[in-house]
Amino acid sequence: FFFFFQESMHAYAANVYTTVVEELMKGKQRKFIAVEQEFFRLWWDGVATDTQKQQVHQLLQEGRLEFVIGGQVMHDEAVTLIDDQILQLTEGHGFLYETFGFRPQFSWHVDPFGASATTPTLFALAGFNAHLISRIDYDLKADMQKNKKLQFVWQGSPSLSERQEIFTHVMDQYSYCTPSQLPFSNRSAFYWNGFATFPDPPKDGVYPNMSLPVTDTNLHQYAQTMVANIKERAAWFRTSDVLWPWGCDKQFFNASVQYSNMDLLLDYINEHSDEFGVTVQYATVGDYFQAVYSRNLTWEIRNSQDFLPYSTEPFQAWTGFYTSRSTLKGIARRASSLLYAGESFFTQYVLKHPAGSICKCKALKQLQSLRWAVSEVQHHDGITGTESPKVRDMYMTNLMYGVFNVKKLMASIIFDMNNAKKNGEVYSSVYPEDSGISEVDQYVVVYNPLAWNITTFVTVSVGNLAMSVYDELGHPVPAQVQTSVESPSTYDLYILVAISGLSYRKYSVKPLDGKQSAFIGRSIKYKRRDITRAGQQSRQLFPVVNNCYQVLFDQSTNLMHSITERETNQTVQLTQEFLEYHVNGDTTKGPISDNYLFGPNASAVPVSKAVGLEVVSGALMTEIRQYFYSNVTSQDYLYAVYTRIYTVPEGYDGKLLCHRIEQEYSVGPLELNREAVLRTSTNLNTKQHLYTDNNGYQMQKRPFKAYVNNTVARNYYPMVQTAYIEDDTTRLMLLAERAHGVSSQGNGQVEVMLHRRLWNNLEWNVNNNLTLNDSSVVRPVIWLVLGTKAVTNVFYRTSGLALEHRPVVMFGALSGDKPKLPGQLQQNSVHGSPVTVPPNLHLQTLSIPGWRYSSNHAEQIRSIRTGKLKEGDADFSRVLLRIRHLYEIGEDPVLSQPVMVDLKSLLKGLGSVTVVEERSLTGTWDVNALKRWKWKTAQYPSKGFFNSTKSSGNFTVTVYPKEIRTFFVYFQSQ
């Protein structure tokens, strides 16, 4: 299953931990920091002996081994969603606390390509005392270094500001690897074990790039080299403590030769400290920050501005990875969304069906397989698309395996709950496949994972135009059926579903039985138009209208012309076109693009000269299908856009549905060295300001900046969930279901990079198979929301989450000869227990983690010391609940208000709440016991500790703007 790890990383990681633990035991002065838990856990569970495990416990107690960050991985900061960052952090922290009673308090985010302002907030909420980053723009870093401004107190969230600020250290120009030049030798320094080559280590034990060993003859010169570098760096920082990282990628697989050489060097420098003017010691990140903290200096405050994008040289803008491997980005997000649904579904089942027949331990393992897969792909060389095809395949395999497990679990829960009802309905099967409907009479089971009532459409593939859809009570349900864009022989059935929070409903889909048929979408095909000659004909516009918008299309070009927001009667001119950036693949001819970098050699070029159009309209939905051809006679289209707008019948709450224009794109396969963008041009006077989100958590303003070189690429930003442009009155928002690069290259414009296909001959890329020759077709979806700022403010948070967490659709076949007459069905058949939060809150997490640790710290430490916490059953009584406030202070007059929540009444549908404990973000701290370091700033001259917002003993909490509150909830056992 982890085939790549077993082959390479597993072998490497196993060597690191085995040899490091052995070497740390040999010298009391030696120390080591460990970061990613996925690798540590593979060693701990599969390789470590009982003796080694005992030694790890001892080293942690002595502070000589320190876990920093402590998540499953060091997550990417640009293209990850906040939910998934929290998941992977929680996953690692739960293991560390359960196994060692250890809680990381420092970060080591040295390798992500640019730094988001969400991260300092998350780490503060997790109880960290200090944060450490490295990769920021090269010119900015040089400036900060010169002015001794590499350290500051970062207030990453404008609304949480000083309550969740964190001291942040930016590594200097040498970054996280030891500088290895030796003035007295042409061999490298400080990497005595050389560079790891696994799974095939050299037979003679001589690894590539092994450093010159330390001997009596070169000891003094070695020491001079090290001291000179320490002193150079000391000039860039305000205190006389210098963090000197020792190591790099693929190091410490032979810790013995590493430590034995370094011991000699450190001892020599300390014996001659008068001469050298420095003393040196092994340290952890915690030791360093403790030293800086105790200097008691006053630090500058940084506001909520992030460090994106990231460039390393004038022509190296790391903005390509915002889009690289779009398919992986999409699947990672779908998997995350399914996990979110599966967690709350299982939690409800355990609480409300304690006697259910499903084995809870097996179910937890099924959920854990997806927790692990979604956690690991958040790695800064995972969801970023900056891995080789072999590693991408591993991520895909693990995600698909986890998705399969959770779909299977959800199907078996529905099966079990329906059979438990004994109401005469027996499923012959409930199956999670996305295969659509083939049998005669089938059920569609639809689960809404959000804690709001939703009204939306779900799509089911059917083999027939004449269909009827009924709900549990036998009432007809509005639906529309039409030819599929995928294949002419199948049909898409759109079913209008209205489902309360955390509930599911069953719909039966039957061939037409004469009573009530689904509406049929009728198709009109228009002539293909040559858009290069568009100006010569008179304009003929035709409208597509629903209750919120009128969208005009221009028949002389088959392109969109304008959108009118009907409530205010504001019209925005709006056209869309596909363009491609052409890039160079030969390093001898100039800058290149690769998995990481975007280096266009000129402006983007329009790709199509002709556009075909088909309009499919029905009572509930109109779908505009545009096909983009290279010219009027081309056989095949290069790109397609399917635009859907919905009309909601009376009696349904259609606000969100009506206010979105849904677009699905078909892009690819591209030609080599092309980067595909969709550019939307409007007549909004935006002053070329763009707004994009950090990780689906908060927005950043992105004014266009002109540079001497590479201006196009340096004005690209990640859009994880949201981007918008606006003028004084009107805003156009884009909501996405996967990450994309996004930019505003002209006034009133926003362009989204949808796909990339590249090859280059850079030696490093070729050797590591990082050339991104991605010949896939991608099908991303973007929702457009247009309106006044006030209107879009109300809709965009809920719409973004509605896109992220679309309902989960499963299919079931009825057994038995005849389905019962609709009238005989029970009335209580809307399943689930509605859990509803107000529209400015989001139920971020509702799950049963299964941890066995005690939430009383003293007790947890005691049970680890006495060995009581060996293998035991998972704990199914502890429910993890997170609630997030979606709005910033002052963003909206109503929605930005604090919200009082009575947790007992919120969760009453799940059972009777007996105990609520408020915890830190990842669950390992009782918030009343958490005391984070308070660093002195001009704003707050006294140093001390933060006390968290105390949670009162009763069940009512007030959630303030942008807060993420975490609780353990216990229910009365049934």
JSON list of N, CA and C in Angstrom, two decimals, residues 353-397:
[
{"chain": "A", "resi": 353, "resn": "HIS", "atom": "N", "xyz": [-27.29, 4.84, 17.43]},
{"chain": "A", "resi": 353, "resn": "HIS", "atom": "CA", "xyz": [-27.57, 3.41, 17.24]},
{"chain": "A", "resi": 353, "resn": "HIS", "atom": "C", "xyz": [-26.52, 2.59, 17.99]},
{"chain": "A", "resi": 354, "resn": "PRO", "atom": "N", "xyz": [-26.48, 2.76, 19.32]},
{"chain": "A", "resi": 354, "resn": "PRO", "atom": "CA", "xyz": [-25.41, 2.07, 20.06]},
{"chain": "A", "resi": 354, "resn": "PRO", "atom": "C", "xyz": [-25.47, 0.55, 19.88]},
{"chain": "A", "resi": 355, "resn": "ALA", "atom": "N", "xyz": [-26.64, 0.03, 19.53]},
{"chain": "A", "resi": 355, "resn": "ALA", "atom": "CA", "xyz": [-26.75, -1.42, 19.37]},
{"chain": "A", "resi": 355, "resn": "ALA", "atom": "C", "xyz": [-26.63, -1.83, 17.90]},
{"chain": "A", "resi": 356, "resn": "GLY", "atom": "N", "xyz": [-26.21, -0.89, 17.05]},
{"chain": "A", "resi": 356, "resn": "GLY", "atom": "CA", "xyz": [-26.12, -1.19, 15.62]},
{"chain": "A", "resi": 356, "resn": "GLY", "atom": "C", "xyz": [-25.16, -2.34, 15.35]},
{"chain": "A", "resi": 357, "resn": "SER", "atom": "N", "xyz": [-25.31, -2.95, 14.17]},
{"chain": "A", "resi": 357, "resn": "SER", "atom": "CA", "xyz": [-24.56, -4.19, 13.91]},
{"chain": "A", "resi": 357, "resn": "SER", "atom": "C", "xyz": [-23.17, -3.93, 13.33]},
{"chain": "A", "resi": 358, "resn": "ILE", "atom": "N", "xyz": [-22.84, -2.67, 13.04]},
{"chain": "A", "resi": 358, "resn": "ILE", "atom": "CA", "xyz": [-21.53, -2.41, 12.40]},
{"chain": "A", "resi": 358, "resn": "ILE", "atom": "C", "xyz": [-20.42, -2.45, 13.44]},
{"chain": "A", "resi": 359, "resn": "CYS", "atom": "N", "xyz": [-19.33, -3.12, 13.10]},
{"chain": "A", "resi": 359, "resn": "CYS", "atom": "CA", "xyz": [-18.20, -3.18, 14.04]},
{"chain": "A", "resi": 359, "resn": "CYS", "atom": "C", "xyz": [-17.52, -1.80, 14.08]},
{"chain": "A", "resi": 360, "resn": "LYS", "atom": "N", "xyz": [-17.55, -1.17, 15.25]},
{"chain": "A", "resi": 360, "resn": "LYS", "atom": "CA", "xyz": [-17.05, 0.22, 15.35]},
{"chain": "A", "resi": 360, "resn": "LYS", "atom": "C", "xyz": [-15.54, 0.29, 15.11]},
{"chain": "A", "resi": 361, "resn": "CYS", "atom": "N", "xyz": [-14.83, -0.73, 15.57]},
{"chain": "A", "resi": 361, "resn": "CYS", "atom": "CA", "xyz": [-13.36, -0.68, 15.40]},
{"chain": "A", "resi": 361, "resn": "CYS", "atom": "C", "xyz": [-12.99, -0.76, 13.92]},
{"chain": "A", "resi": 362, "resn": "LYS", "atom": "N", "xyz": [-13.70, -1.60, 13.19]},
{"chain": "A", "resi": 362, "resn": "LYS", "atom": "CA", "xyz": [-13.43, -1.70, 11.75]},
{"chain": "A", "resi": 362, "resn": "LYS", "atom": "C", "xyz": [-13.79, -0.38, 11.07]},
{"chain": "A", "resi": 363, "resn": "ALA", "atom": "N", "xyz": [-14.93, 0.19, 11.49]},
{"chain": "A", "resi": 363, "resn": "ALA", "atom": "CA", "xyz": [-15.37, 1.46, 10.89]},
{"chain": "A", "resi": 363, "resn": "ALA", "atom": "C", "xyz": [-14.33, 2.55, 11.13]},
{"chain": "A", "resi": 364, "resn": "LEU", "atom": "N", "xyz": [-13.77, 2.59, 12.33]},
{"chain": "A", "resi": 364, "resn": "LEU", "atom": "CA", "xyz": [-12.76, 3.60, 12.65]},
{"chain": "A", "resi": 364, "resn": "LEU", "atom": "C", "xyz": [-11.53, 3.41, 11.76]},
{"chain": "A", "resi": 365, "resn": "LYS", "atom": "N", "xyz": [-11.15, 2.14, 11.53]},
{"chain": "A", "resi": 365, "resn": "LYS", "atom": "CA", "xyz": [-10.01, 1.88, 10.64]},
{"chain": "A", "resi": 365, "resn": "LYS", "atom": "C", "xyz": [-10.31, 2.38, 9.22]},
{"chain": "A", "resi": 366, "resn": "GLN", "atom": "N", "xyz": [-11.55, 2.23, 8.78]},
{"chain": "A", "resi": 366, "resn": "GLN", "atom": "CA", "xyz": [-11.91, 2.72, 7.45]},
{"chain": "A", "resi": 366, "resn": "GLN", "atom": "C", "xyz": [-11.77, 4.24, 7.39]},
{"chain": "A", "resi": 367, "resn": "LEU", "atom": "N", "xyz": [-12.25, 4.92, 8.42]},
{"chain": "A", "resi": 367, "resn": "LEU", "atom": "CA", "xyz": [-12.11, 6.37, 8.46]},
{"chain": "A", "resi": 367, "resn": "LEU", "atom": "C", "xyz": [-10.64, 6.77, 8.56]},
{"chain": "A", "resi": 368, "resn": "GLN", "atom": "N", "xyz": [-9.87, 6.02, 9.37]},
{"chain": "A", "resi": 368, "resn": "GLN", "atom": "CA", "xyz": [-8.46, 6.36, 9.56]},
{"chain": "A", "resi": 368, "resn": "GLN", "atom": "C", "xyz": [-7.68, 6.25, 8.27]},
{"chain": "A", "resi": 369, "resn": "SER", "atom": "N", "xyz": [-8.06, 5.30, 7.40]},
{"chain": "A", "resi": 369, "resn": "SER", "atom": "CA", "xyz": [-7.31, 5.17, 6.13]},
{"chain": "A", "resi": 369, "resn": "SER", "atom": "C", "xyz": [-7.46, 6.45, 5.31]},
{"chain": "A", "resi": 370, "resn": "LEU", "atom": "N", "xyz": [-8.64, 7.08, 5.39]},
{"chain": "A", "resi": 370, "resn": "LEU", "atom": "CA", "xyz": [-8.82, 8.32, 4.63]},
{"chain": "A", "resi": 370, "resn": "LEU", "atom": "C", "xyz": [-8.21, 9.51, 5.38]},
{"chain": "A", "resi": 371, "resn": "ARG", "atom": "N", "xyz": [-8.26, 9.50, 6.72]},
{"chain": "A", "resi": 371, "resn": "ARG", "atom": "CA", "xyz": [-7.59, 10.57, 7.47]},
{"chain": "A", "resi": 371, "resn": "ARG", "atom": "C", "xyz": [-6.10, 10.60, 7.12]},
{"chain": "A", "resi": 372, "resn": "TRP", "atom": "N", "xyz": [-5.49, 9.41, 7.05]},
{"chain": "A", "resi": 372, "resn": "TRP", "atom": "CA", "xyz": [-4.06, 9.34, 6.74]},
{"chain": "A", "resi": 372, "resn": "TRP", "atom": "C", "xyz": [-3.79, 9.81, 5.32]},
{"chain": "A", "resi": 373, "resn": "ALA", "atom": "N", "xyz": [-4.62, 9.36, 4.37]},
{"chain": "A", "resi": 373, "resn": "ALA", "atom": "CA", "xyz": [-4.38, 9.71, 2.97]},
{"chain": "A", "resi": 373, "resn": "ALA", "atom": "C", "xyz": [-4.55, 11.21, 2.75]},
{"chain": "A", "resi": 374, "resn": "VAL", "atom": "N", "xyz": [-5.61, 11.79, 3.34]},
{"chain": "A", "resi": 374, "resn": "VAL", "atom": "CA", "xyz": [-5.82, 13.23, 3.16]},
{"chain": "A", "resi": 374, "resn": "VAL", "atom": "C", "xyz": [-4.73, 14.01, 3.89]},
{"chain": "A", "resi": 375, "resn": "SER", "atom": "N", "xyz": [-4.27, 13.51, 5.04]},
{"chain": "A", "resi": 375, "resn": "SER", "atom": "CA", "xyz": [-3.20, 14.19, 5.77]},
{"chain": "A", "resi": 375, "resn": "SER", "atom": "C", "xyz": [-1.91, 14.19, 4.97]},
{"chain": "A", "resi": 376, "resn": "GLU", "atom": "N", "xyz": [-1.52, 13.03, 4.44]},
{"chain": "A", "resi": 376, "resn": "GLU", "atom": "CA", "xyz": [-0.19, 12.93, 3.81]},
{"chain": "A", "resi": 376, "resn": "GLU", "atom": "C", "xyz": [-0.11, 13.77, 2.54]},
{"chain": "A", "resi": 377, "resn": "VAL", "atom": "N", "xyz": [-1.24, 13.90, 1.81]},
{"chain": "A", "resi": 377, "resn": "VAL", "atom": "CA", "xyz": [-1.18, 14.62, 0.53]},
{"chain": "A", "resi": 377, "resn": "VAL", "atom": "C", "xyz": [-1.08, 16.14, 0.76]},
{"chain": "A", "resi": 378, "resn": "GLN", "atom": "N", "xyz": [-1.26, 16.59, 2.00]},
{"chain": "A", "resi": 378, "resn": "GLN", "atom": "CA", "xyz": [-1.07, 18.03, 2.29]},
{"chain": "A", "resi": 378, "resn": "GLN", "atom": "C", "xyz": [0.41, 18.41, 2.31]},
{"chain": "A", "resi": 379, "resn": "HIS", "atom": "N", "xyz": [1.28, 17.41, 2.20]},
{"chain": "A", "resi": 379, "resn": "HIS", "atom": "CA", "xyz": [2.74, 17.64, 2.20]},
{"chain": "A", "resi": 379, "resn": "HIS", "atom": "C", "xyz": [3.13, 18.69, 1.15]},
{"chain": "A", "resi": 380, "resn": "HIS", "atom": "N", "xyz": [4.19, 19.44, 1.43]},
{"chain": "A", "resi": 380, "resn": "HIS", "atom": "CA", "xyz": [4.58, 20.52, 0.51]},
{"chain": "A", "resi": 380, "resn": "HIS", "atom": "C", "xyz": [5.15, 19.99, -0.80]},
{"chain": "A", "resi": 381, "resn": "ASP", "atom": "N", "xyz": [5.31, 18.69, -0.94]},
{"chain": "A", "resi": 381, "resn": "ASP", "atom": "CA", "xyz": [5.57, 18.12, -2.26]},
{"chain": "A", "resi": 381, "resn": "ASP", "atom": "C", "xyz": [4.48, 17.12, -2.63]},
{"chain": "A", "resi": 382, "resn": "GLY", "atom": "N", "xyz": [3.26, 17.35, -2.13]},
{"chain": "A", "resi": 382, "resn": "GLY", "atom": "CA", "xyz": [2.13, 16.47, -2.43]},
{"chain": "A", "resi": 382, "resn": "GLY", "atom": "C", "xyz": [1.10, 17.18, -3.27]},
{"chain": "A", "resi": 383, "resn": "ILE", "atom": "N", "xyz": [0.14, 17.79, -2.60]},
{"chain": "A", "resi": 383, "resn": "ILE", "atom": "CA", "xyz": [-0.96, 18.50, -3.27]},
{"chain": "A", "resi": 383, "resn": "ILE", "atom": "C", "xyz": [-0.43, 19.63, -4.16]},
{"chain": "A", "resi": 384, "resn": "THR", "atom": "N", "xyz": [0.81, 20.04, -3.91]},
{"chain": "A", "resi": 384, "resn": "THR", "atom": "CA", "xyz": [1.46, 21.06, -4.73]},
{"chain": "A", "resi": 384, "resn": "THR", "atom": "C", "xyz": [1.71, 20.59, -6.16]},
{"chain": "A", "resi": 385, "resn": "GLY", "atom": "N", "xyz": [1.74, 19.25, -6.37]},
{"chain": "A", "resi": 385, "resn": "GLY", "atom": "CA", "xyz": [2.04, 18.74, -7.71]},
{"chain": "A", "resi": 385, "resn": "GLY", "atom": "C", "xyz": [3.52, 18.75, -8.02]},
{"chain": "A", "resi": 386, "resn": "THR", "atom": "N", "xyz": [4.36, 18.86, -6.99]},
{"chain": "A", "resi": 386, "resn": "THR", "atom": "CA", "xyz": [5.81, 18.96, -7.22]},
{"chain": "A", "resi": 386, "resn": "THR", "atom": "C", "xyz": [6.52, 17.63, -6.92]},
{"chain": "A", "resi": 387, "resn": "GLU", "atom": "N", "xyz": [5.81, 16.52, -7.21]},
{"chain": "A", "resi": 387, "resn": "GLU", "atom": "CA", "xyz": [6.42, 15.21, -7.00]},
{"chain": "A", "resi": 387, "resn": "GLU", "atom": "C", "xyz": [6.53, 14.49, -8.34]},
{"chain": "A", "resi": 388, "resn": "SER", "atom": "N", "xyz": [7.29, 13.40, -8.35]},
{"chain": "A", "resi": 388, "resn": "SER", "atom": "CA", "xyz": [7.42, 12.61, -9.59]},
{"chain": "A", "resi": 388, "resn": "SER", "atom": "C", "xyz": [6.12, 11.83, -9.81]},
{"chain": "A", "resi": 389, "resn": "PRO", "atom": "N", "xyz": [5.89, 11.34, -11.02]},
{"chain": "A", "resi": 389, "resn": "PRO", "atom": "CA", "xyz": [4.67, 10.57, -11.28]},
{"chain": "A", "resi": 389, "resn": "PRO", "atom": "C", "xyz": [4.52, 9.37, -10.35]},
{"chain": "A", "resi": 390, "resn": "LYS", "atom": "N", "xyz": [5.64, 8.75, -9.98]},
{"chain": "A", "resi": 390, "resn": "LYS", "atom": "CA", "xyz": [5.58, 7.57, -9.11]},
{"chain": "A", "resi": 390, "resn": "LYS", "atom": "C", "xyz": [5.00, 7.94, -7.74]},
{"chain": "A", "resi": 391, "resn": "VAL", "atom": "N", "xyz": [5.43, 9.08, -7.23]},
{"chain": "A", "resi": 391, "resn": "VAL", "atom": "CA", "xyz": [4.94, 9.51, -5.91]},
{"chain": "A", "resi": 391, "resn": "VAL", "atom": "C", "xyz": [3.50, 10.00, -6.03]},
{"chain": "A", "resi": 392, "resn": "ARG", "atom": "N", "xyz": [3.20, 10.70, -7.14]},
{"chain": "A", "resi": 392, "resn": "ARG", "atom": "CA", "xyz": [1.80, 11.10, -7.36]},
{"chain": "A", "resi": 392, "resn": "ARG", "atom": "C", "xyz": [0.90, 9.88, -7.35]},
{"chain": "A", "resi": 393, "resn": "ASP", "atom": "N", "xyz": [1.34, 8.80, -7.99]},
{"chain": "A", "resi": 393, "resn": "ASP", "atom": "CA", "xyz": [0.52, 7.59, -8.03]},
{"chain": "A", "resi": 393, "resn": "ASP", "atom": "C", "xyz": [0.29, 7.03, -6.63]},
{"chain": "A", "resi": 394, "resn": "MET", "atom": "N", "xyz": [1.32, 7.14, -5.78]},
{"chain": "A", "resi": 394, "resn": "MET", "atom": "CA", "xyz": [1.15, 6.67, -4.40]},
{"chain": "A", "resi": 394, "resn": "MET", "atom": "C", "xyz": [0.07, 7.49, -3.69]},
{"chain": "A", "resi": 395, "resn": "TYR", "atom": "N", "xyz": [0.15, 8.83, -3.81]},
{"chain": "A", "resi": 395, "resn": "TYR", "atom": "CA", "xyz": [-0.88, 9.66, -3.18]},
{"chain": "A", "resi": 395, "resn": "TYR", "atom": "C", "xyz": [-2.27, 9.29, -3.70]},
{"chain": "A", "resi": 396, "resn": "MET", "atom": "N", "xyz": [-2.38, 9.13, -5.03]},
{"chain": "A", "resi": 396, "resn": "MET", "atom": "CA", "xyz": [-3.67, 8.81, -5.64]},
{"chain": "A", "resi": 396, "resn": "MET", "atom": "C", "xyz": [-4.19, 7.47, -5.12]},
{"chain": "A", "resi": 397, "resn": "THR", "atom": "N", "xyz": [-3.30, 6.46, -5.10]},
{"chain": "A", "resi": 397, "resn": "THR", "atom": "CA", "xyz": [-3.72, 5.13, -4.64]},
{"chain": "A", "resi": 397, "resn": "THR", "atom": "C", "xyz": [-4.25, 5.21, -3.21]}
]
